Coordinates of C-alpha atoms in Angstrom, one line a residue:
X181 CA 173.9 133.0 103.1
X182 CA 175.2 136.5 103.6
X183 CA 178.7 137.1 104.6
X184 CA 179.0 140.4 106.2
X185 CA 180.0 142.3 109.6
X186 CA 181.6 140.1 111.4
X187 CA 178.5 137.1 110.6
X188 CA 177.2 134.9 108.1
X189 CA 173.6 135.2 108.6
X190 CA 170.9 133.9 106.3
X191 CA 168.5 136.2 104.8
X192 CA 165.0 136.1 102.1
X193 CA 164.5 137.7 99.2
X194 CA 161.7 138.3 96.7
X195 CA 162.1 136.3 93.6
X196 CA 160.7 139.1 91.2
X197 CA 163.1 141.6 93.0
X198 CA 163.1 143.7 96.5
X199 CA 165.0 144.0 99.4
X200 CA 166.3 141.0 101.5
X201 CA 165.1 140.2 105.0
X202 CA 166.7 139.2 107.5
X203 CA 166.6 135.3 109.2
X204 CA 169.0 134.5 111.7
X205 CA 171.4 136.8 114.1
X206 CA 174.6 135.6 115.7
X207 CA 175.4 132.7 113.0
X208 CA 178.8 132.4 113.2
X209 CA 181.3 133.3 110.2
X210 CA 181.5 130.6 107.8
X211 CA 184.2 129.6 104.4
X212 CA 181.6 129.8 102.0
X213 CA 183.0 126.8 99.8
X214 CA 181.9 124.7 103.7
X215 CA 179.0 126.8 104.0
X216 CA 175.8 124.5 103.3
X217 CA 172.5 126.7 101.5
X218 CA 169.1 127.0 103.7
X219 CA 166.5 124.4 102.7
X220 CA 162.7 125.4 102.4
X221 CA 160.0 123.2 103.9
X222 CA 157.9 122.3 101.3
X223 CA 155.2 124.8 102.0
X224 CA 157.7 127.7 102.0
X225 CA 156.7 128.4 106.0
X226 CA 160.0 127.8 107.8
X227 CA 164.1 127.6 106.8
X228 CA 166.4 125.1 108.2
X229 CA 170.3 125.4 107.8
X230 CA 173.5 124.4 110.2
X231 CA 174.4 126.8 112.3
X232 CA 177.3 126.9 114.9
X233 CA 177.6 123.2 114.4
X234 CA 173.9 122.4 115.0
X235 CA 170.9 122.4 112.6
X236 CA 168.1 125.3 113.5
X237 CA 164.4 126.1 112.0
X238 CA 163.5 129.5 111.7
X239 CA 159.7 131.4 110.3
X240 CA 161.2 131.9 106.2
X241 CA 159.3 135.2 106.8
X242 CA 161.8 136.4 109.8
X243 CA 159.0 136.6 112.4
X244 CA 160.5 134.6 114.8
X245 CA 164.4 133.2 116.2
X246 CA 166.0 130.0 115.1
X247 CA 165.2 127.8 117.1
X248 CA 168.0 124.5 117.5
X249 CA 166.4 121.7 117.1
X250 CA 169.2 119.1 117.5
X251 CA 170.1 118.6 121.7
X252 CA 170.2 115.5 121.6
X253 CA 173.8 115.1 119.8
X254 CA 177.5 117.5 120.1
X255 CA 176.9 118.7 116.1
X256 CA 174.3 117.9 113.0
X257 CA 174.5 118.9 110.3
X258 CA 173.1 119.0 106.2
X259 CA 168.8 118.9 107.0
X260 CA 166.5 118.5 104.4
X261 CA 162.9 117.9 104.9
X262 CA 160.6 115.4 104.1
X263 CA 157.4 116.2 102.2
X264 CA 154.9 117.2 104.9
X265 CA 157.2 119.8 106.1
X266 CA 157.2 118.7 110.1
X267 CA 160.1 115.9 109.7
X268 CA 163.7 116.3 109.1
X269 CA 166.7 114.2 107.9
X270 CA 170.2 115.1 110.0
X271 CA 173.5 114.0 109.4
X272 CA 175.6 113.4 112.7
X273 CA 178.7 111.4 113.2
X274 CA 178.8 108.8 115.3
X275 CA 181.7 106.3 115.9
X276 CA 183.6 108.6 112.9
X277 CA 181.2 107.6 110.2
X278 CA 178.4 109.9 108.9
X279 CA 174.8 108.9 109.4
X280 CA 171.7 109.9 108.9
X281 CA 169.1 110.4 111.5
X282 CA 165.2 111.7 111.2
X283 CA 164.0 113.8 113.3
X284 CA 161.1 116.7 113.4
X285 CA 160.3 120.6 113.7
X286 CA 160.5 120.1 117.8
X287 CA 163.3 118.3 117.9
X288 CA 162.4 115.1 118.9
X289 CA 164.5 112.6 119.6
X290 CA 165.7 110.7 116.8
X291 CA 165.7 107.4 114.3
X292 CA 168.1 106.1 112.6
X293 CA 168.3 106.1 108.7
X294 CA 171.4 104.6 108.1
X295 CA 174.2 103.4 111.0
X296 CA 177.2 104.0 108.7
X297 CA 178.5 100.8 109.8
X298 CA 181.0 100.7 107.2
X299 CA 181.3 103.6 105.3
X300 CA 179.7 107.6 105.4
X301 CA 176.2 108.4 104.5
X302 CA 175.0 111.5 103.3
X303 CA 172.7 113.4 100.9
X304 CA 170.2 112.1 102.0
X305 CA 167.1 112.7 99.3
X306 CA 163.1 111.9 100.6
X307 CA 161.7 110.9 97.2
X308 CA 158.1 113.0 96.6
X309 CA 155.4 110.7 98.4
X310 CA 158.2 110.6 101.6
X311 CA 158.4 107.0 101.6
X312 CA 161.7 106.3 100.9
X313 CA 165.1 108.3 101.2
X314 CA 168.1 107.9 98.7
X315 CA 171.2 108.9 99.8
X316 CA 174.7 108.2 99.0
X317 CA 177.0 105.8 100.8
X318 CA 180.9 106.0 100.6
X319 CA 182.7 102.3 102.1
X320 CA 185.3 103.2 104.1
X321 CA 187.5 100.6 102.0
X322 CA 187.0 102.1 98.8
X323 CA 187.6 105.8 98.8
X324 CA 187.3 106.4 95.5
X325 CA 183.9 104.9 95.4
X326 CA 180.6 106.0 96.0
X327 CA 177.5 104.1 95.8
X328 CA 173.4 105.3 95.7
X329 CA 171.6 103.4 98.2
X330 CA 167.5 103.6 98.9
X331 CA 165.9 103.4 102.3
X332 CA 162.5 102.8 103.8
X333 CA 161.2 105.0 106.2
X334 CA 158.6 102.7 107.5
X335 CA 160.5 99.2 108.3
X336 CA 164.3 100.5 107.9
X337 CA 165.3 98.8 104.7
X338 CA 168.5 99.2 102.8
X339 CA 169.1 98.4 99.1
X340 CA 171.8 99.3 97.0
X341 CA 170.3 100.8 93.8
X342 CA 173.9 101.3 92.1
X343 CA 177.4 100.9 93.2
X344 CA 180.3 99.4 92.2
X345 CA 184.1 99.5 93.1
X346 CA 186.5 102.2 92.0
X347 CA 183.2 104.3 90.7
X348 CA 181.8 107.0 91.8
X349 CA 178.1 107.5 91.4
X350 CA 176.3 110.8 93.8
X351 CA 174.0 113.9 93.7
X352 CA 170.6 111.5 93.8
X353 CA 167.4 113.5 92.9
X354 CA 164.1 112.4 92.5
X355 CA 161.8 113.2 89.8
X356 CA 158.4 114.9 90.3
X357 CA 156.8 112.0 89.5
X358 CA 158.8 110.0 91.4
X359 CA 159.1 107.1 88.8
X360 CA 163.2 107.8 88.4
X361 CA 166.5 109.4 90.1
X362 CA 168.9 111.2 88.2
X363 CA 172.3 111.1 89.6
X364 CA 175.9 111.7 88.5
X365 CA 178.6 109.3 87.4
X366 CA 182.1 109.5 86.4
X367 CA 182.1 105.9 84.5
X368 CA 182.1 107.8 80.8
X369 CA 185.3 110.1 82.2
X370 CA 183.3 112.1 82.6
X371 CA 180.6 113.4 84.9
X372 CA 177.6 112.8 82.9
X373 CA 173.7 112.5 84.1
X374 CA 172.5 108.8 84.3
X375 CA 169.1 108.2 86.1
X376 CA 167.8 105.1 87.6
X377 CA 164.5 103.0 88.3
X378 CA 163.6 103.5 92.9
X379 CA 163.7 99.1 92.8
X380 CA 166.9 99.8 90.8
X381 CA 165.5 98.7 86.9
X382 CA 166.1 100.9 83.4
X383 CA 169.4 102.4 84.5
X384 CA 170.9 104.5 81.7
X385 CA 173.1 107.0 80.6
X386 CA 171.1 110.2 79.9
X387 CA 173.6 112.4 78.7
X388 CA 176.6 112.0 76.2
X389 CA 178.9 116.0 76.7
X390 CA 182.1 114.8 77.0
X391 CA 181.8 117.7 80.0
X392 CA 181.3 117.6 83.2
X393 CA 177.7 118.6 84.8
X394 CA 178.0 120.2 88.4
X395 CA 174.9 120.6 89.5
X396 CA 171.3 120.0 88.5
X397 CA 167.5 119.7 89.2
X398 CA 164.3 118.3 87.6
X399 CA 161.8 121.0 86.1
X400 CA 158.5 121.1 88.2
X401 CA 156.8 118.7 85.2
X402 CA 160.1 116.4 84.7
X403 CA 160.4 117.0 81.4
X404 CA 164.0 119.1 81.6
X405 CA 166.9 119.5 84.4
X406 CA 168.1 122.3 84.6
X407 CA 171.9 121.5 84.3
X408 CA 175.5 123.8 84.9
X409 CA 178.2 122.5 82.8
X410 CA 181.8 123.1 82.9
X411 CA 183.6 123.6 79.1
X412 CA 187.2 124.8 79.8
X413 CA 186.7 126.6 83.2
X414 CA 183.1 128.2 82.1
X415 CA 180.0 126.8 84.2
X416 CA 177.4 127.3 81.7
X417 CA 173.1 127.1 82.1
X418 CA 171.7 125.0 80.3
X419 CA 168.1 122.7 79.7
X420 CA 168.4 118.8 79.4
X421 CA 165.7 116.9 77.8
X422 CA 164.9 114.3 80.7
X423 CA 164.0 112.0 77.4
X424 CA 166.3 112.0 75.2
X425 CA 169.1 113.8 76.9
X426 CA 169.6 116.7 74.3
X427 CA 170.9 119.9 75.9
X428 CA 169.8 123.7 74.6
X429 CA 172.2 126.4 76.0
X430 CA 170.3 129.0 78.2
X431 CA 173.4 131.2 79.3
X432 CA 176.4 130.7 77.9
X433 CA 180.0 132.2 78.1
X434 CA 182.8 133.9 80.5
X435 CA 181.2 133.4 83.9
X436 CA 180.2 130.8 86.0
X437 CA 177.1 129.5 87.3
X438 CA 175.7 127.7 90.0
X439 CA 172.5 126.1 92.4
X440 CA 170.0 126.0 89.4
X441 CA 166.7 126.3 91.2
X442 CA 163.4 126.0 89.4
X443 CA 160.4 128.0 90.4
X444 CA 156.7 126.5 91.0
X445 CA 155.3 127.3 87.8
X446 CA 158.2 126.7 85.7
X447 CA 158.9 129.5 84.4
X448 CA 161.8 130.8 85.3
X449 CA 165.1 129.4 87.3
X450 CA 167.0 131.3 90.5
X451 CA 171.2 130.7 90.1
X452 CA 174.3 132.0 91.5
X453 CA 176.5 134.0 88.4
X454 CA 179.9 135.5 88.6
X455 CA 182.8 136.0 86.7
X456 CA 186.2 137.1 86.3
X457 CA 185.0 141.1 86.7
X458 CA 181.8 140.6 88.3
X459 CA 181.2 139.4 92.6
X460 CA 179.2 136.6 93.3
X461 CA 175.1 137.9 93.2
X462 CA 172.0 135.5 92.7
X463 CA 169.9 136.8 89.7
X464 CA 166.4 134.8 87.8
X465 CA 166.5 133.4 84.7
X466 CA 163.7 133.2 81.9
X467 CA 163.2 129.7 81.1
X468 CA 162.0 131.0 77.8
X469 CA 164.8 132.9 76.4
X470 CA 167.4 132.9 79.2
X471 CA 166.6 136.7 79.8
X472 CA 168.8 137.6 83.0
X473 CA 167.1 139.3 86.1
X474 CA 169.9 140.8 88.8
X475 CA 168.0 139.9 93.0
X476 CA 170.9 141.0 94.6
X477 CA 173.6 143.9 94.3
X478 CA 177.0 142.8 96.0
X479 CA 179.4 145.3 93.9
X480 CA 180.5 148.3 95.4
X481 CA 180.1 151.3 92.5
X482 CA 183.4 152.7 93.5
X483 CA 184.9 149.1 92.1
X484 CA 182.5 148.0 89.7
X485 CA 183.6 151.4 87.8
X486 CA 187.6 150.4 87.5
X487 CA 188.6 148.4 84.8
X488 CA 189.5 144.6 85.5
X489 CA 190.8 141.6 83.0
X490 CA 189.1 139.2 82.0
X491 CA 191.7 136.2 81.7
X492 CA 192.1 134.3 78.2
X493 CA 192.4 130.7 78.6
X494 CA 196.0 129.3 77.2
X495 CA 198.0 126.2 77.0
X496 CA 201.5 125.0 77.1
X497 CA 202.7 121.0 76.9
X498 CA 204.4 119.8 79.9
X499 CA 207.3 118.0 80.9
X500 CA 205.6 115.2 79.1
X501 CA 203.9 117.1 76.7
X502 CA 200.7 116.5 78.2
X503 CA 198.6 119.9 78.0
X504 CA 198.1 121.8 80.7
X505 CA 194.9 124.7 80.4
X506 CA 195.8 128.2 82.1
X507 CA 194.0 131.4 82.9
X508 CA 196.0 134.2 82.1
X509 CA 195.0 137.8 82.9
X510 CA 197.2 140.3 80.6
X511 CA 197.3 144.0 82.8
X512 CA 196.7 146.8 80.2
X513 CA 200.4 148.7 81.6
X514 CA 203.0 145.2 82.5
X515 CA 205.6 146.2 84.9
X516 CA 207.4 143.0 83.8
X517 CA 206.4 141.0 87.0
X518 CA 204.1 138.2 86.9
X519 CA 202.7 135.8 89.0
X520 CA 202.1 131.9 89.2
X521 CA 198.6 131.3 91.2
X522 CA 198.5 126.9 91.5
X523 CA 194.7 126.2 92.8
X524 CA 194.2 124.4 95.6
X525 CA 192.4 120.4 95.7
X526 CA 193.8 119.4 94.6
X527 CA 190.9 118.1 92.9
X528 CA 189.4 121.2 92.1
X529 CA 189.5 124.1 88.8
X530 CA 190.7 127.4 88.2
X531 CA 187.7 129.5 86.7
X532 CA 185.9 131.8 85.4
X533 CA 185.9 133.4 89.2
X534 CA 185.5 137.2 90.5
X535 CA 188.8 137.4 92.3
X536 CA 189.3 140.9 93.7
X537 CA 193.2 140.4 94.7
X538 CA 194.2 138.6 90.8
X539 CA 192.2 142.4 89.8
X540 CA 193.5 144.2 92.1
X541 CA 197.4 143.0 91.8
X542 CA 197.0 142.7 87.6
X543 CA 195.9 146.9 87.8
X544 CA 199.7 147.0 89.3
X545 CA 201.1 145.5 86.6
X546 CA 201.7 142.0 87.1
X547 CA 200.8 139.1 84.7
X548 CA 198.7 136.8 86.5
X549 CA 198.7 133.3 85.1
X550 CA 196.6 130.3 86.9
X551 CA 197.2 126.9 85.6
X552 CA 195.1 123.9 86.3
X553 CA 197.6 121.8 86.8
X554 CA 196.7 117.8 86.6
X555 CA 194.8 116.3 89.5
X556 CA 192.2 119.0 88.7
X557 CA 189.0 118.9 87.5
X558 CA 187.4 120.0 84.3
X559 CA 189.0 117.6 81.8
X560 CA 188.6 114.4 82.8
X561 CA 188.8 111.5 85.3
X562 CA 192.0 110.3 83.6
X563 CA 192.9 113.4 83.9
X564 CA 192.2 114.1 88.0
X565 CA 193.6 110.8 88.9
X566 CA 196.9 111.9 87.3
X567 CA 198.7 112.7 90.4
X568 CA 197.4 109.6 92.2
X569 CA 199.9 107.9 94.4
X570 CA 201.6 111.7 93.0
X571 CA 201.5 114.1 94.7
X572 CA 204.5 116.8 94.4
X573 CA 205.6 115.2 91.4
X574 CA 203.9 115.9 87.8
X575 CA 202.3 118.5 88.8
X576 CA 205.0 120.2 90.2
X577 CA 205.9 120.3 87.2
X578 CA 203.1 121.2 85.7
X579 CA 204.2 124.5 87.2
X580 CA 207.4 124.9 86.8
X581 CA 206.7 125.4 82.8
X582 CA 203.9 127.4 83.7
X583 CA 206.9 129.6 84.9
X584 CA 208.8 128.6 81.4
X585 CA 206.2 129.4 79.2
X586 CA 205.8 133.0 80.9
X587 CA 209.5 133.5 79.7
X588 CA 208.0 133.5 76.3
X589 CA 206.5 136.5 76.6
X590 CA 208.2 139.0 75.6
X591 CA 206.5 141.8 78.4
X592 CA 207.7 139.5 81.4
X593 CA 211.2 139.6 83.1
X594 CA 212.3 135.8 83.6
X595 CA 213.8 137.0 86.7
X596 CA 210.8 138.2 88.0
X597 CA 207.8 135.4 88.8
X598 CA 206.8 134.7 92.0
X599 CA 204.8 131.7 92.8
X600 CA 201.4 132.4 95.9
X601 CA 199.5 129.2 96.6
X602 CA 196.4 129.1 99.2
X603 CA 196.2 125.3 100.8
X604 CA 197.3 123.1 97.9
X605 CA 198.3 126.2 96.0
X606 CA 200.5 127.2 99.6
X607 CA 201.9 123.1 98.9
X608 CA 202.9 123.4 95.0
X609 CA 204.8 126.3 96.2
X610 CA 207.2 125.0 98.6
X611 CA 207.5 122.4 95.9
X612 CA 208.0 124.5 93.4
X613 CA 211.0 126.5 95.4
X614 CA 212.1 123.3 96.6
X615 CA 212.8 120.9 93.6
X616 CA 213.7 123.5 91.0
X617 CA 217.2 123.7 89.7
X618 CA 217.3 126.2 87.5
X619 CA 215.4 128.8 90.3
X620 CA 212.4 129.9 87.8
X621 CA 210.5 131.7 90.7
X622 CA 212.6 134.6 92.3
X623 CA 210.1 134.4 95.6
X624 CA 207.0 132.2 96.8
X625 CA 203.8 132.9 99.1
X626 CA 201.8 130.1 101.3
X627 CA 198.9 130.9 102.7
X628 CA 197.8 128.2 105.0
X629 CA 200.0 125.7 102.8
X630 CA 202.4 122.1 103.7
X631 CA 205.1 120.7 102.9
X632 CA 205.1 117.7 105.0
X633 CA 202.3 115.4 104.3
X634 CA 202.8 112.7 106.7
X635 CA 202.7 114.9 110.1
X636 CA 200.2 117.4 108.2
X637 CA 198.1 113.7 107.1
X638 CA 197.9 112.9 111.4
X639 CA 196.5 116.1 113.0
X640 CA 194.0 117.2 110.5
X641 CA 190.2 116.5 110.4
X642 CA 189.1 113.3 109.8
X643 CA 187.7 114.3 106.5
X644 CA 190.8 115.7 104.7
X645 CA 192.3 112.7 105.7
X646 CA 190.2 110.4 104.3
X647 CA 190.5 112.8 101.2
X648 CA 194.3 112.6 101.0
X649 CA 194.2 108.2 101.2
X650 CA 191.5 108.5 98.8
X651 CA 194.9 110.0 96.4
X652 CA 197.5 108.6 98.5
X653 CA 197.1 105.7 100.0
X654 CA 197.3 105.4 103.8
X655 CA 200.8 105.9 105.2
X656 CA 201.2 102.3 106.4
X657 CA 201.2 101.2 102.8
X658 CA 202.4 103.8 101.4
X659 CA 205.3 105.3 102.8
X660 CA 207.8 105.8 100.3
X661 CA 205.0 107.9 98.7
X662 CA 204.7 110.7 101.4
X663 CA 207.9 111.0 101.5
X664 CA 208.5 111.9 97.6
X665 CA 205.7 114.0 98.0
X666 CA 206.8 116.2 101.4
X667 CA 209.6 119.0 99.9
X668 CA 210.4 119.7 103.4
X669 CA 212.4 117.1 103.1
X670 CA 214.6 119.1 100.4
X671 CA 214.7 122.2 102.7
X672 CA 218.3 122.9 101.5
X673 CA 217.4 123.1 97.9
X674 CA 215.5 126.4 98.2
X675 CA 217.5 129.2 97.7
X676 CA 214.5 132.0 97.8
X677 CA 212.6 133.9 100.0
X678 CA 209.6 132.4 101.3
X679 CA 206.1 134.7 102.8
X680 CA 204.5 131.8 105.3
X681 CA 200.6 132.9 106.3
X682 CA 198.5 130.6 108.9
X683 CA 195.3 130.3 110.2
X684 CA 196.4 128.9 114.0
X685 CA 192.5 127.7 114.3
X686 CA 193.2 125.6 111.1
X687 CA 192.0 121.3 111.4
X688 CA 192.3 121.1 107.9
X689 CA 196.3 121.7 107.0
X690 CA 197.3 122.2 110.6
X691 CA 199.3 125.4 111.2
X692 CA 202.3 123.0 112.8
X693 CA 202.2 122.6 108.9
X694 CA 203.6 126.2 108.8
X695 CA 205.5 125.5 111.5
X696 CA 207.7 123.1 110.5
X697 CA 208.3 124.7 107.4
X698 CA 209.4 127.9 109.1
X699 CA 211.6 126.0 111.5
X700 CA 213.7 123.9 109.0
X701 CA 214.2 127.2 107.3
X702 CA 215.8 129.0 109.8
X703 CA 217.7 126.1 110.8
X704 CA 218.7 125.7 107.2
X705 CA 219.8 129.9 107.3
X706 CA 217.0 131.1 104.5
X707 CA 215.2 133.7 104.2
X708 CA 211.6 134.1 105.4
X709 CA 208.2 136.0 107.1
X710 CA 206.5 133.7 109.4
X711 CA 202.8 134.9 110.0
X712 CA 199.9 133.5 112.1
X713 CA 196.9 134.7 112.9
X714 CA 194.8 133.4 115.9
X715 CA 190.9 132.6 115.6
X716 CA 191.4 132.0 111.8
X717 CA 190.9 128.4 110.1
X718 CA 191.2 126.5 106.6
X719 CA 190.0 129.9 104.9
X720 CA 190.3 133.7 106.5
X721 CA 187.4 134.7 107.9
X722 CA 187.8 138.4 109.8
X723 CA 188.3 141.3 107.2
X724 CA 191.2 143.0 109.5
X725 CA 192.5 139.6 108.7
X726 CA 192.4 140.0 105.3
X727 CA 193.0 143.1 105.3
X728 CA 196.3 142.1 107.3
X729 CA 197.6 139.3 104.6
X730 CA 197.0 141.2 101.8
X731 CA 199.2 143.9 103.1
X732 CA 202.0 141.8 103.6
X733 CA 201.9 139.9 100.0
X734 CA 201.9 142.9 98.4
X735 CA 204.7 144.3 100.0
X736 CA 206.7 141.0 100.1
X737 CA 206.0 140.6 95.9
X738 CA 206.9 144.4 94.9
X739 CA 210.0 144.3 97.0
X740 CA 211.3 140.8 95.1
X741 CA 209.7 141.6 91.5
X742 CA 208.9 145.0 90.5
X743 CA 211.9 146.4 89.3
X744 CA 213.4 149.8 91.3
X745 CA 214.6 152.2 89.2

């Protein structure tokens, strides 16, 4: 998927390197973290993908136009090929639940594989012989539970392979011989790889890493799994022995490897890679020795020649002694000001990712710190669940104590610290400005953030609503928790200027979230700026929007934070 010229189209590129070939035309721009990779048919002749809310297929050689195959429904998603390269499994939403249907390349009338009567079914994975499909089931009566299920394609018989209350097991992947299904489970406090046979027997934990495994794929001979391992915000690339669980690192360092895929002969992997000074691109990695070959080239030469900063991983104690890890970008020539950047989610993590805006601000002299507050992933399930029923409380203190950590740096002016966040990070901006009697921040910028959780819960799309309920419960039974988490009720305590930015097509944090915040500040006589963008969802897509919001942010931060001589 390549986002350029106002669209997010699909291309193929030779695995040995070469010029990309375009497969689609007119695929609407898509926020990258909500997009899904195109899927190869087993015979390599076709690609299946979601385009403009429907499943399409196209010849992989680019010799024909993409064909929509899901006219039988209003929308469809997540296509998965069956081993015969003719039939496909697609996801649809029916009765507000995700179901799996079986269709084919011609878009024939589908047959249900699952009914989703008591929850959502997704991540379908056919067995190598095509007889069974493993998938993930999320029951609606326990949103902290993910089960692995198996459906027999011919009979439709369904059985649960593994599952228990408040326990998540997901990402099922068949071994090449069909004897095992590898999956991820949180049972050991981290996301470790487990194995189970298709009949439900032989379940065992394969890895004992004490770190989160992100993604993995089986080698063609079934002897190893290529996996990404989260080590303090670096996603390393490793091989895991499928018998012993022994780990051999292929690529490590201050970078992020994702989507490992094997070549048919098992000689190399293809991956996505980025780090703090390198934008995301596709690479191939030799299995023997880990030699890296770049396949796509996204870094403009004018940017590649400029000095950039790799952050330092630091930690500091929060109000209750909990250790908070953070990424600290120190500018070569500090201007005395600093920006604290809480991430979105909250179940997310700041990693060694490429962030050109952070690099630009650091180049101007700003110190930049990105804390992984409680609720972040990558530090174990106990840490990830530490803000359940606690949004806006402990995590807010973690951010405030990040500002206090900045006070200990001799090149920082304590009166020149700002906070900037997007989505849940924008919510952290509201919480920090409203719940800080010491006024540690001189200003705040909220990019499609929130300030009143109940109305946003009521107005957002279904998946976000369930995500909120997974961590905060339902408002009817947890009303006091929602109230305590809503900083708009403390608007009088905000004493510093705020910049609000929001897209009017946002259905994850609805634009009303910023609208009511702006209106509350207007009535209270607060200092703020408020800018909306038509036709923008959650995650700005248009180049002109990105340029406008970044210019506004830069002017706002410079005005309130940069010391004037």
